[in-house]
Structures are given as C-alpha cells and as structure tokens.
Amino acid sequence: MLVEGPVEVELEDGTTVSCDRFRVALCTCRRSRRYPWCDTSHRARSSGAGDGQDARD
C-alpha cells in the first residue's frame, strides 16, 4: 500500500515507527523482513506444487 508521507505507524506492541519520505510503501501481507515497511517480499514465489504452473514429466 502506498501512502503519502511523512508517516507514523503504531505497531501491535504499542511502539511507533516513522518515516519522513514523501511516499512510503507499507506491507499489508506481513511477508516483509522490514515490517511495517514493504520490501517486495510478496513478489517471491516458491517452486513446487501450487505455484500455478503445470507439472510435467
């Protein structure tokens, strides 16, 4: 989710994080290693069954 900054986010544990950039990408999938900031981890795909590709011999 893109949000116009500066931004202050209160986390579940009550701590507050802030960013003074003019546009901030917030993570909504919780896969980010930098949560609550998005690091595009949602783009990663795992190989194997269920990834939308055909299984062929």
JSON list of C-alpha atoms in Angstrom, two decimals:
[
{"chain": "A", "resi": 1, "resn": "MET", "atom": "CA", "xyz": [0.00, 0.00, 0.00]},
{"chain": "A", "resi": 2, "resn": "LEU", "atom": "CA", "xyz": [1.48, 3.37, -0.97]},
{"chain": "A", "resi": 3, "resn": "VAL", "atom": "CA", "xyz": [0.90, 6.22, 1.45]},
{"chain": "A", "resi": 4, "resn": "GLU", "atom": "CA", "xyz": [1.96, 9.84, 1.11]},
{"chain": "A", "resi": 5, "resn": "GLY", "atom": "CA", "xyz": [4.41, 10.71, 3.88]},
{"chain": "A", "resi": 6, "resn": "PRO", "atom": "CA", "xyz": [5.68, 11.55, 6.31]},
{"chain": "A", "resi": 7, "resn": "VAL", "atom": "CA", "xyz": [4.15, 8.56, 8.11]},
{"chain": "A", "resi": 8, "resn": "GLU", "atom": "CA", "xyz": [3.93, 7.35, 11.70]},
{"chain": "A", "resi": 9, "resn": "VAL", "atom": "CA", "xyz": [2.73, 3.78, 12.31]},
{"chain": "A", "resi": 10, "resn": "GLU", "atom": "CA", "xyz": [1.78, 2.33, 15.66]},
{"chain": "A", "resi": 11, "resn": "LEU", "atom": "CA", "xyz": [2.60, -1.39, 15.81]},
{"chain": "A", "resi": 12, "resn": "GLU", "atom": "CA", "xyz": [0.63, -4.05, 17.68]},
{"chain": "A", "resi": 13, "resn": "ASP", "atom": "CA", "xyz": [3.05, -3.93, 20.62]},
{"chain": "A", "resi": 14, "resn": "GLY", "atom": "CA", "xyz": [2.48, -0.20, 21.02]},
{"chain": "A", "resi": 15, "resn": "THR", "atom": "CA", "xyz": [5.79, 1.00, 19.58]},
{"chain": "A", "resi": 16, "resn": "THR", "atom": "CA", "xyz": [5.73, 3.74, 16.98]},
{"chain": "A", "resi": 17, "resn": "VAL", "atom": "CA", "xyz": [7.88, 3.79, 13.84]},
{"chain": "A", "resi": 18, "resn": "SER", "atom": "CA", "xyz": [8.14, 6.72, 11.48]},
{"chain": "A", "resi": 19, "resn": "CYS", "atom": "CA", "xyz": [9.39, 7.56, 8.02]},
{"chain": "A", "resi": 20, "resn": "ASP", "atom": "CA", "xyz": [9.83, 11.06, 6.62]},
{"chain": "A", "resi": 21, "resn": "ARG", "atom": "CA", "xyz": [9.86, 10.13, 2.93]},
{"chain": "A", "resi": 22, "resn": "PHE", "atom": "CA", "xyz": [7.35, 11.74, 0.58]},
{"chain": "A", "resi": 23, "resn": "ARG", "atom": "CA", "xyz": [5.86, 8.34, -0.34]},
{"chain": "A", "resi": 24, "resn": "VAL", "atom": "CA", "xyz": [6.01, 5.19, 1.78]},
{"chain": "A", "resi": 25, "resn": "ALA", "atom": "CA", "xyz": [5.21, 1.58, 0.88]},
{"chain": "A", "resi": 26, "resn": "LEU", "atom": "CA", "xyz": [3.50, -0.20, 3.77]},
{"chain": "A", "resi": 27, "resn": "CYS", "atom": "CA", "xyz": [3.40, -4.00, 3.93]},
{"chain": "A", "resi": 28, "resn": "THR", "atom": "CA", "xyz": [-0.09, -5.49, 4.09]},
{"chain": "A", "resi": 29, "resn": "CYS", "atom": "CA", "xyz": [0.87, -9.16, 3.57]},
{"chain": "A", "resi": 30, "resn": "ARG", "atom": "CA", "xyz": [3.26, -9.40, 6.58]},
{"chain": "A", "resi": 31, "resn": "ARG", "atom": "CA", "xyz": [5.96, -11.15, 4.49]},
{"chain": "A", "resi": 32, "resn": "SER", "atom": "CA", "xyz": [8.35, -8.20, 4.72]},
{"chain": "A", "resi": 33, "resn": "ARG", "atom": "CA", "xyz": [11.55, -8.55, 6.73]},
{"chain": "A", "resi": 34, "resn": "ARG", "atom": "CA", "xyz": [11.28, -4.80, 7.36]},
{"chain": "A", "resi": 35, "resn": "TYR", "atom": "CA", "xyz": [7.63, -4.79, 8.52]},
{"chain": "A", "resi": 36, "resn": "PRO", "atom": "CA", "xyz": [5.70, -2.46, 8.53]},
{"chain": "A", "resi": 37, "resn": "TRP", "atom": "CA", "xyz": [7.67, -1.20, 5.51]},
{"chain": "A", "resi": 38, "resn": "CYS", "atom": "CA", "xyz": [7.30, -3.16, 2.27]},
{"chain": "A", "resi": 39, "resn": "ASP", "atom": "CA", "xyz": [10.45, -4.81, 0.91]},
{"chain": "A", "resi": 40, "resn": "THR", "atom": "CA", "xyz": [8.64, -6.53, -2.03]},
{"chain": "A", "resi": 41, "resn": "SER", "atom": "CA", "xyz": [8.81, -9.97, -0.37]},
{"chain": "A", "resi": 42, "resn": "HIS", "atom": "CA", "xyz": [5.27, -10.54, -1.65]},
{"chain": "A", "resi": 43, "resn": "ARG", "atom": "CA", "xyz": [6.77, -10.97, -5.15]},
{"chain": "A", "resi": 44, "resn": "ALA", "atom": "CA", "xyz": [8.76, -14.07, -4.19]},
{"chain": "A", "resi": 45, "resn": "ARG", "atom": "CA", "xyz": [7.39, -17.35, -5.48]},
{"chain": "A", "resi": 46, "resn": "SER", "atom": "CA", "xyz": [8.18, -20.77, -4.21]},
{"chain": "A", "resi": 47, "resn": "SER", "atom": "CA", "xyz": [8.72, -23.62, -6.65]},
{"chain": "A", "resi": 48, "resn": "GLY", "atom": "CA", "xyz": [6.72, -26.79, -6.47]},
{"chain": "A", "resi": 49, "resn": "ALA", "atom": "CA", "xyz": [3.07, -27.73, -6.38]},
{"chain": "A", "resi": 50, "resn": "GLY", "atom": "CA", "xyz": [0.52, -24.99, -6.17]},
{"chain": "A", "resi": 51, "resn": "ASP", "atom": "CA", "xyz": [2.54, -22.31, -7.90]},
{"chain": "A", "resi": 52, "resn": "GLY", "atom": "CA", "xyz": [0.22, -22.15, -10.91]},
{"chain": "A", "resi": 53, "resn": "GLN", "atom": "CA", "xyz": [2.49, -24.00, -13.33]},
{"chain": "A", "resi": 54, "resn": "ASP", "atom": "CA", "xyz": [1.75, -27.32, -14.98]},
{"chain": "A", "resi": 55, "resn": "ALA", "atom": "CA", "xyz": [3.53, -30.37, -13.57]},
{"chain": "A", "resi": 56, "resn": "ARG", "atom": "CA", "xyz": [5.08, -32.30, -16.47]},
{"chain": "A", "resi": 57, "resn": "ASP", "atom": "CA", "xyz": [7.19, -35.48, -16.61]}
]
